[in-house]
PDB file of C-alpha atoms in Angstrom:
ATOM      1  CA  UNK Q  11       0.000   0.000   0.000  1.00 49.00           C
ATOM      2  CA  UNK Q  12       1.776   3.283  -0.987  1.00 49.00           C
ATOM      3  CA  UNK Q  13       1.297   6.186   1.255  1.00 54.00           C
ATOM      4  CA  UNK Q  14       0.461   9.884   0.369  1.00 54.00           C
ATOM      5  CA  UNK Q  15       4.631  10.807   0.480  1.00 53.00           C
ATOM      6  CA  UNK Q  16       5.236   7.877  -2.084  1.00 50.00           C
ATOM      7  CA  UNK Q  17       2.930   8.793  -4.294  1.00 47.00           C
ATOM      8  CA  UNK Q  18       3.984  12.049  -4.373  1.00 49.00           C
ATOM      9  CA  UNK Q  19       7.773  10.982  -4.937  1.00 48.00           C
ATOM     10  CA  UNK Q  20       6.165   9.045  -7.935  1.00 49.00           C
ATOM     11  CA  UNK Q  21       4.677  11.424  -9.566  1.00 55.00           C
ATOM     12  CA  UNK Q  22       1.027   9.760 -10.121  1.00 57.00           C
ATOM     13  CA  UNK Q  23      -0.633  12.879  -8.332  1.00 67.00           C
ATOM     14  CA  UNK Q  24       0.979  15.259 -10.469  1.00 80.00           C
ATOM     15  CA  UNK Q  25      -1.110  17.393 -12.789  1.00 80.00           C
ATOM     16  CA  UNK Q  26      -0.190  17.378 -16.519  1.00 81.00           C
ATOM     17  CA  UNK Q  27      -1.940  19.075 -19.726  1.00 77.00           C
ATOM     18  CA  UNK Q  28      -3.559  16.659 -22.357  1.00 75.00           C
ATOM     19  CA  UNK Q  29      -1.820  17.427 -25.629  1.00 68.00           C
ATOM     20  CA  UNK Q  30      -4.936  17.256 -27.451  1.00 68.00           C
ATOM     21  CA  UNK Q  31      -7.921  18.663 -25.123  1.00 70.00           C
ATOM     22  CA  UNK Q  32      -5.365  20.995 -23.218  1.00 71.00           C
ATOM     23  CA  UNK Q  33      -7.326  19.737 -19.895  1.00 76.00           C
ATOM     24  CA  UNK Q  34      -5.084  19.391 -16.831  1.00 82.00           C
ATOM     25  CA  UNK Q  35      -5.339  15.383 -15.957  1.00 80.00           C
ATOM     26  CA  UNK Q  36      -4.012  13.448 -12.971  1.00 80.00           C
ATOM     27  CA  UNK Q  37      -1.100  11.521 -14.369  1.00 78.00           C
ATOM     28  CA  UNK Q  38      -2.267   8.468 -13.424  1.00 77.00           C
ATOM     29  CA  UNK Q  39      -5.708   9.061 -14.436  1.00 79.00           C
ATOM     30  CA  UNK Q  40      -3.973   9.941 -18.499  1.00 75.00           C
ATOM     31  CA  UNK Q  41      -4.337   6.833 -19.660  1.00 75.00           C
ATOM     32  CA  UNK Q  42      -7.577   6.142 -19.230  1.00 75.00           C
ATOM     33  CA  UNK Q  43      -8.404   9.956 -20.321  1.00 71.00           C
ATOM     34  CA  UNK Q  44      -6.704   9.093 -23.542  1.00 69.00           C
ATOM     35  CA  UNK Q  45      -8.633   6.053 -24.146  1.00 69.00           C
ATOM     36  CA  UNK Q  46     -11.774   7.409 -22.962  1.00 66.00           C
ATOM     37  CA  UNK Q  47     -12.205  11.020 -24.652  1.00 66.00           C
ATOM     38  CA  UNK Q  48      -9.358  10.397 -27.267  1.00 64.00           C
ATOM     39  CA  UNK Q  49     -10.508   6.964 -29.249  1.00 54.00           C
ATOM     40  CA  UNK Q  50      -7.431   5.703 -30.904  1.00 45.00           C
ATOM     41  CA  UNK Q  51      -4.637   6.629 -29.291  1.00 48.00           C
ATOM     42  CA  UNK Q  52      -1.835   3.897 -28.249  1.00 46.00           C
ATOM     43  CA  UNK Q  53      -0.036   4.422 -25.346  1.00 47.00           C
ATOM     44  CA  UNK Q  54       3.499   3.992 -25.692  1.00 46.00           C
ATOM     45  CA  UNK Q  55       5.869   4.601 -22.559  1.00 44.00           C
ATOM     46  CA  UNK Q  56       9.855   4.941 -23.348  1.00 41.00           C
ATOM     47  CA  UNK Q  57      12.588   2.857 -21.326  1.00 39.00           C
ATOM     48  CA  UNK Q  58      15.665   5.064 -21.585  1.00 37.00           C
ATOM     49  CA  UNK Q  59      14.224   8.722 -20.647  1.00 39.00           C
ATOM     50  CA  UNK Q  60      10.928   7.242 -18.724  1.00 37.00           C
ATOM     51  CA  UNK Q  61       8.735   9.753 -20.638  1.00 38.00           C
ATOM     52  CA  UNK Q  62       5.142   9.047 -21.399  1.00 45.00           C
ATOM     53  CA  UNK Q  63       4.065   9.949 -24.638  1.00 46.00           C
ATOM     54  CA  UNK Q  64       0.790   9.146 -26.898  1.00 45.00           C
ATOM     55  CA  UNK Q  65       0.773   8.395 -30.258  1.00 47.00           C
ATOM     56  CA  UNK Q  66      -2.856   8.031 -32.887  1.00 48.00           C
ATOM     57  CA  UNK Q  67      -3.624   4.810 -34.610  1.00 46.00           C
ATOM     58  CA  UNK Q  68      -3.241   5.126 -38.084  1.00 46.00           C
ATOM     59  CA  UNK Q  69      -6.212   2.678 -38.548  1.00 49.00           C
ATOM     60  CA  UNK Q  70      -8.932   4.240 -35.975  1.00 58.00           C
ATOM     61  CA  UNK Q  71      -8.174   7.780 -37.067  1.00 73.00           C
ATOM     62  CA  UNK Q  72     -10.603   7.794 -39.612  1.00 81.00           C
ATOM     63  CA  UNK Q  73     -13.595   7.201 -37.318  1.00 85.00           C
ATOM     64  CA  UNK Q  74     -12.632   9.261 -35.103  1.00 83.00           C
ATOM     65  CA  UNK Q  75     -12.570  12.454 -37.870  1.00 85.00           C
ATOM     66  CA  UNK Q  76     -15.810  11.304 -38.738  1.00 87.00           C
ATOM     67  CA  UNK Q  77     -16.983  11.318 -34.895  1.00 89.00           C
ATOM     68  CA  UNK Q  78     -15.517  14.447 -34.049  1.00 90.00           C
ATOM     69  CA  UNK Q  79     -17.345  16.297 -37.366  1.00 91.00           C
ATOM     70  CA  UNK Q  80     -20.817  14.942 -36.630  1.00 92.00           C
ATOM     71  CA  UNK Q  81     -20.623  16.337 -32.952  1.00 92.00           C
ATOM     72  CA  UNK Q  82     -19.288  19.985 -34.663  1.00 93.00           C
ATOM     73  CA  UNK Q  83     -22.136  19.523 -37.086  1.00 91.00           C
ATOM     74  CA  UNK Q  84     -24.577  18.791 -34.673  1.00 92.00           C
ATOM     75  CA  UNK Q  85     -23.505  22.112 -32.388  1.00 91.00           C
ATOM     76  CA  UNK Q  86     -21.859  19.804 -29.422  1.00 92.00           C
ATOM     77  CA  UNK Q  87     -18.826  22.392 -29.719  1.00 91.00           C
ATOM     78  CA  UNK Q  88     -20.482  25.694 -30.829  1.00 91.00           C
ATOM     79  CA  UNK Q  89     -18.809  27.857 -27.873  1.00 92.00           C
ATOM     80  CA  UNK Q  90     -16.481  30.156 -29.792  1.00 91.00           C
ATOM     81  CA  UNK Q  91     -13.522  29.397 -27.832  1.00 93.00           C
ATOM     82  CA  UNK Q  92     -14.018  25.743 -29.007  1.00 93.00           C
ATOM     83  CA  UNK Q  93     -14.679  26.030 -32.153  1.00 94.00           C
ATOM     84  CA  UNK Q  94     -11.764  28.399 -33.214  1.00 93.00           C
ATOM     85  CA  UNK Q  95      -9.272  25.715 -30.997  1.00 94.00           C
ATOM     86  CA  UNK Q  96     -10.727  23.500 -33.139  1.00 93.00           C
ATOM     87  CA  UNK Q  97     -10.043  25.168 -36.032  1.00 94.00           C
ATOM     88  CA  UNK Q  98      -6.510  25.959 -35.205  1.00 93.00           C
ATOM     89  CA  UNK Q  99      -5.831  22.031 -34.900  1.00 92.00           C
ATOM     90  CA  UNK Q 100      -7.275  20.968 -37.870  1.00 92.00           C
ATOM     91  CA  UNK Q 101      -4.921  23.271 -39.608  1.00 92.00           C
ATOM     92  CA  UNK Q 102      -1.903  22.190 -37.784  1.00 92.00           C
ATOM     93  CA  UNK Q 103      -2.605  18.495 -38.570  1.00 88.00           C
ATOM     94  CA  UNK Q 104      -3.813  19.317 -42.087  1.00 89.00           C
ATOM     95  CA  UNK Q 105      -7.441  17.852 -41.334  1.00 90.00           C
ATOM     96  CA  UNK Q 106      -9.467  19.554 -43.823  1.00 91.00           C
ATOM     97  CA  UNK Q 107     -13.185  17.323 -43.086  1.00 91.00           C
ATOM     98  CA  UNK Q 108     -12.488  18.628 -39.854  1.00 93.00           C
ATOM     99  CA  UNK Q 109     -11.881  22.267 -41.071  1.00 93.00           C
ATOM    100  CA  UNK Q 110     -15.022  22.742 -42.908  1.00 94.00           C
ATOM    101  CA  UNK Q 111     -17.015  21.434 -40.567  1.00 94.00           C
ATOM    102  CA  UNK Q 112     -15.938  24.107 -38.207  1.00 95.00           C
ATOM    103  CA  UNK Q 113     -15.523  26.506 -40.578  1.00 94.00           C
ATOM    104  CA  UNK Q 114     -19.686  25.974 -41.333  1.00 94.00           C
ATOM    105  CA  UNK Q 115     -20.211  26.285 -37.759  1.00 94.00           C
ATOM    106  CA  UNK Q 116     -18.859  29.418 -37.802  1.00 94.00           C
ATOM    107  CA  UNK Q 117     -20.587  30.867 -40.696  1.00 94.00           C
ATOM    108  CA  UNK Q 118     -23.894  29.450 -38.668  1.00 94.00           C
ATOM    109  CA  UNK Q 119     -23.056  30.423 -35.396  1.00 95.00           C
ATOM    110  CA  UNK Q 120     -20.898  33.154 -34.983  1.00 94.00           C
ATOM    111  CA  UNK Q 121     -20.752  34.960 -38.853  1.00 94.00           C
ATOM    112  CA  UNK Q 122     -18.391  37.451 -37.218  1.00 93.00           C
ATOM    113  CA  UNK Q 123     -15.694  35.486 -36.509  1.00 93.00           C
ATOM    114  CA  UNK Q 124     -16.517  33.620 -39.806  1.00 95.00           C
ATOM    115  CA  UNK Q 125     -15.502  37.231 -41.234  1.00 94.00           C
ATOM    116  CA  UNK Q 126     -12.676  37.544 -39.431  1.00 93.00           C
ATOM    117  CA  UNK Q 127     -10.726  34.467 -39.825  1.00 94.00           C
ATOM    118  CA  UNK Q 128     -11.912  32.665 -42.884  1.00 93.00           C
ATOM    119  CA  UNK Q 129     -13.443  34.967 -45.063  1.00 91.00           C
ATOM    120  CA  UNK Q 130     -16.622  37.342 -46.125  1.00 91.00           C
ATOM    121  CA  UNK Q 131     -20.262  35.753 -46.237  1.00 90.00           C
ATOM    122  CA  UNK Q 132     -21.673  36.694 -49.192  1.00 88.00           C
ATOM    123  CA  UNK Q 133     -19.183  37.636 -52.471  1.00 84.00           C
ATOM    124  CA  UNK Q 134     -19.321  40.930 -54.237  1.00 84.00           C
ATOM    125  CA  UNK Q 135     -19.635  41.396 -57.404  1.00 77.00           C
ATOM    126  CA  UNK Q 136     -16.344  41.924 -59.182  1.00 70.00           C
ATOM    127  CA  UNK Q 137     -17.580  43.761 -61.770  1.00 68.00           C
ATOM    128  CA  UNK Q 138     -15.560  42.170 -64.811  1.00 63.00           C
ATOM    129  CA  UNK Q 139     -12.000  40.939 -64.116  1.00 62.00           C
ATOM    130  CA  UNK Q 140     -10.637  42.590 -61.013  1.00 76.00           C
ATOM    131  CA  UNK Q 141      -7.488  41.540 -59.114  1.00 83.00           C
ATOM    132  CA  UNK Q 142      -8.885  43.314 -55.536  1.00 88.00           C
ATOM    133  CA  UNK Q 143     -10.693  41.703 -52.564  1.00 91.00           C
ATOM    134  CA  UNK Q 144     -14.112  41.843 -54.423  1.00 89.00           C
ATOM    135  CA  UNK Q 145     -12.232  39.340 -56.875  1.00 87.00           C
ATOM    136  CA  UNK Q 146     -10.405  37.214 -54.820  1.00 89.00           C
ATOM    137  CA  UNK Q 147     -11.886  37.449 -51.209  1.00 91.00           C
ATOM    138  CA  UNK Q 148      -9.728  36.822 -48.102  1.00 93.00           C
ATOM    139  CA  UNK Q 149     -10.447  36.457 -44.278  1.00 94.00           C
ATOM    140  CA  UNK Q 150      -9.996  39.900 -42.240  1.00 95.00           C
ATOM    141  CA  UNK Q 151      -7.220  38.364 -40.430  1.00 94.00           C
ATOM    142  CA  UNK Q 152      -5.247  37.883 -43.664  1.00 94.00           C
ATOM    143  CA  UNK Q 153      -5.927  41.966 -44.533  1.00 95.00           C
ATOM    144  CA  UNK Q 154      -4.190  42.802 -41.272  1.00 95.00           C
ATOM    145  CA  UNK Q 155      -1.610  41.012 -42.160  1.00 94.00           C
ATOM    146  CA  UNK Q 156      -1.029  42.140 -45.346  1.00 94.00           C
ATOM    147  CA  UNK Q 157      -1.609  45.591 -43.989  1.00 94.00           C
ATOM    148  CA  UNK Q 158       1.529  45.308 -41.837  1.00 94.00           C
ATOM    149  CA  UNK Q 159       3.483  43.553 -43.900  1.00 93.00           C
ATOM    150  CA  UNK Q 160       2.689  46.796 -46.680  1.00 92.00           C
ATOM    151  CA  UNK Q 161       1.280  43.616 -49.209  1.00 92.00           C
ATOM    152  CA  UNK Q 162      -1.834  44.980 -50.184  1.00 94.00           C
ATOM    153  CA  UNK Q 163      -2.402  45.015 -53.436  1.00 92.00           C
ATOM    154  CA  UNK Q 164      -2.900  48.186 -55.868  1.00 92.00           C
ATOM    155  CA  UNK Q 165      -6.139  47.243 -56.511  1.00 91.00           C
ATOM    156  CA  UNK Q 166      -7.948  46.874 -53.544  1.00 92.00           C
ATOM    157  CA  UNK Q 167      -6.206  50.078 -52.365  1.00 93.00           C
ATOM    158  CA  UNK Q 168      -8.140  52.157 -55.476  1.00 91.00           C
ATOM    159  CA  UNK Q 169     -11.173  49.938 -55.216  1.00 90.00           C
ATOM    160  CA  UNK Q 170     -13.992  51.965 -52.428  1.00 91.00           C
ATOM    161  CA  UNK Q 171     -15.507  48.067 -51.498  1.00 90.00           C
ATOM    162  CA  UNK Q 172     -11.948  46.558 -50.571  1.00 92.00           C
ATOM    163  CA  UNK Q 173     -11.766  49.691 -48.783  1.00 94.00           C
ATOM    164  CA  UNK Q 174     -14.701  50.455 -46.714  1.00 93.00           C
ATOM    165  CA  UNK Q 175     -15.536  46.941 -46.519  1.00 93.00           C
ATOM    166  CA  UNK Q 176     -11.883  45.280 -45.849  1.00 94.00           C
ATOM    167  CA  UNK Q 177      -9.079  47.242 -44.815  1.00 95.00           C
ATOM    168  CA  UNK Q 178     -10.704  49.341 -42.596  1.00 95.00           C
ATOM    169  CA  UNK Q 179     -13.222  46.898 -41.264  1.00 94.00           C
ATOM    170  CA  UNK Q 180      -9.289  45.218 -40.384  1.00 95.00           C
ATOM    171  CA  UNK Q 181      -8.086  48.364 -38.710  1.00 94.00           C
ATOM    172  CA  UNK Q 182     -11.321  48.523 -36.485  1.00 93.00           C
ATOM    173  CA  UNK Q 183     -10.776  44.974 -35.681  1.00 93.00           C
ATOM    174  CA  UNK Q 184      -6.590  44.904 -35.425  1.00 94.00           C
ATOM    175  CA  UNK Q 185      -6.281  48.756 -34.813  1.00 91.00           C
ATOM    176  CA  UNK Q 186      -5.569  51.055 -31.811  1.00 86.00           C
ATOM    177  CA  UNK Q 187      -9.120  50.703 -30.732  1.00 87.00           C
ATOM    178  CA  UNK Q 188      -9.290  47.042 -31.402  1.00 85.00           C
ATOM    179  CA  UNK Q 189      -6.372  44.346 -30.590  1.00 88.00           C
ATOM    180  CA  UNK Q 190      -3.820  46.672 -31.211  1.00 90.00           C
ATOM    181  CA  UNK Q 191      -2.322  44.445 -34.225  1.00 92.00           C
ATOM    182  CA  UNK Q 192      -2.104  47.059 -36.813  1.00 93.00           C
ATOM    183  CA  UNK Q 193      -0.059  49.976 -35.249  1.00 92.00           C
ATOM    184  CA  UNK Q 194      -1.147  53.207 -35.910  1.00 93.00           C
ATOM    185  CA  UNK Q 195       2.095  54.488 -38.057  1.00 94.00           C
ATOM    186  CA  UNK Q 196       1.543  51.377 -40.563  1.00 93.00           C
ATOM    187  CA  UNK Q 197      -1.810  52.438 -40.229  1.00 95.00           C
ATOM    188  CA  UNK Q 198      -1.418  56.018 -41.533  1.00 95.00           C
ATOM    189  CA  UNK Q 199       0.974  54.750 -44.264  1.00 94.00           C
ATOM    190  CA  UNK Q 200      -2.047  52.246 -45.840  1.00 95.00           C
ATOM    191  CA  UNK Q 201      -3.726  55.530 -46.097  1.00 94.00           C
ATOM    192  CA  UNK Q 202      -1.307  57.660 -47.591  1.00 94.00           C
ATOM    193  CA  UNK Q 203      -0.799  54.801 -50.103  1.00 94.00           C
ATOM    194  CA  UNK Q 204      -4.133  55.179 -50.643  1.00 94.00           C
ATOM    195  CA  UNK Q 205      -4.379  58.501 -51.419  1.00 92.00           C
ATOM    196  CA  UNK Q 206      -1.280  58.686 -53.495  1.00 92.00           C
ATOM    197  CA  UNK Q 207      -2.699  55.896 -55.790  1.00 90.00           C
ATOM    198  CA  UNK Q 208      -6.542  57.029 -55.814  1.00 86.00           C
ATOM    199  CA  UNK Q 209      -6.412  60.564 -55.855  1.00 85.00           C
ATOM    200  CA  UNK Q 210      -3.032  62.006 -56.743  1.00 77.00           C
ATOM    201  CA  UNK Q 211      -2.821  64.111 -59.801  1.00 71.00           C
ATOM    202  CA  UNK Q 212       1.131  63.589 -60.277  1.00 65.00           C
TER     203      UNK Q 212
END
């Protein structure tokens, strides 16, 4: 019978983090967390460095893709917190069922974030053969980026959609009043881009 002190010096009462739920699990209790809310993982345990680690069956992944997209489909994860974690993973392991599932969720359940990281919710018309935003849409998240990374293109800087609609949609999202990812200098040189392209007479 092992007392409170040796189980302690074992380590079995120790907290650690799941590597795929992120939930802080007893260390003995890991195992059976793995098998019960992660189906298909094989639990491997190393001799030389005494590390623990998990590992997915090649041959019940595919259920378990299938599993975990009827339960997004069906709403069982539609807190937003969730769903973009979610999202992030399936991108990471390049799980693209898995993506558009939550993706759909998002458009459903939260269209704002839809906007924000995956793209707009309805296309505008291009009118004819544009190369701007109206043309070839992207997520509000990627206009931030390209805002401070000076990568916008021409076009969308002349077209009045990309802007009003886009880039400074992004700076009220990223901006000084927002999540402070656009800084305000980048912010005024978008604009004075602008203005040299739209309006300058030179």
């Amino acid at each position: 019978m092992t007392t409170q002190n040796e189980k302690k010096t074992l380590g079995i009462d120790e907290f650690v983090k799941c590597s795929f739920c992120e939930k802080n699990i007893k260390q003995k209790n890991l195992k059976k967390h793995y098998k019960k809310m992660h189906s298909g993982m094989v639990f491997t345990q190393t001799d030389n460095q005494h590390v623990r680690q998990y590992t997915r069956s090649t041959t019940s992944r595919i259920p378990y893709i299938n599993s975990l997209a009827n339960k997004i489909n069906q709403g069982q994860y539609d807190i937003q917190e969730v769903l973009l974690q979610l999202m992030k993973n399936a991108k990471e392991k390049n799980e693209q069922h898995i993506l558009k599932a939550v993706q759909q969720r998002l458009r459903k359940v939260h269209p704002e974030l839809y906007r924000r990281y995956v793209g707009p919710l309805e296309l505008r018309d291009p009118l004819g053969s544009k190369h701007c935003f109206c043309a070839n849409p992207i997520s509000i998240d990627e206009v931030a980026y390209a805002i401070c990374s000076f990568s916008l293109p021409q076009s969308a800087l002349r077209c009045d959609a990309c802007w009003d609609e886009d880039i400074c949609y992004a700076w009220g999202v990223y901006g000084q009043w927002g999540t402070k990812k656009i800084n305000t200098l980048d912010w005024k040189e978008t604009c004075r881009e602008r203005g040299d392209l739209k309006y300058a007479t030179y």
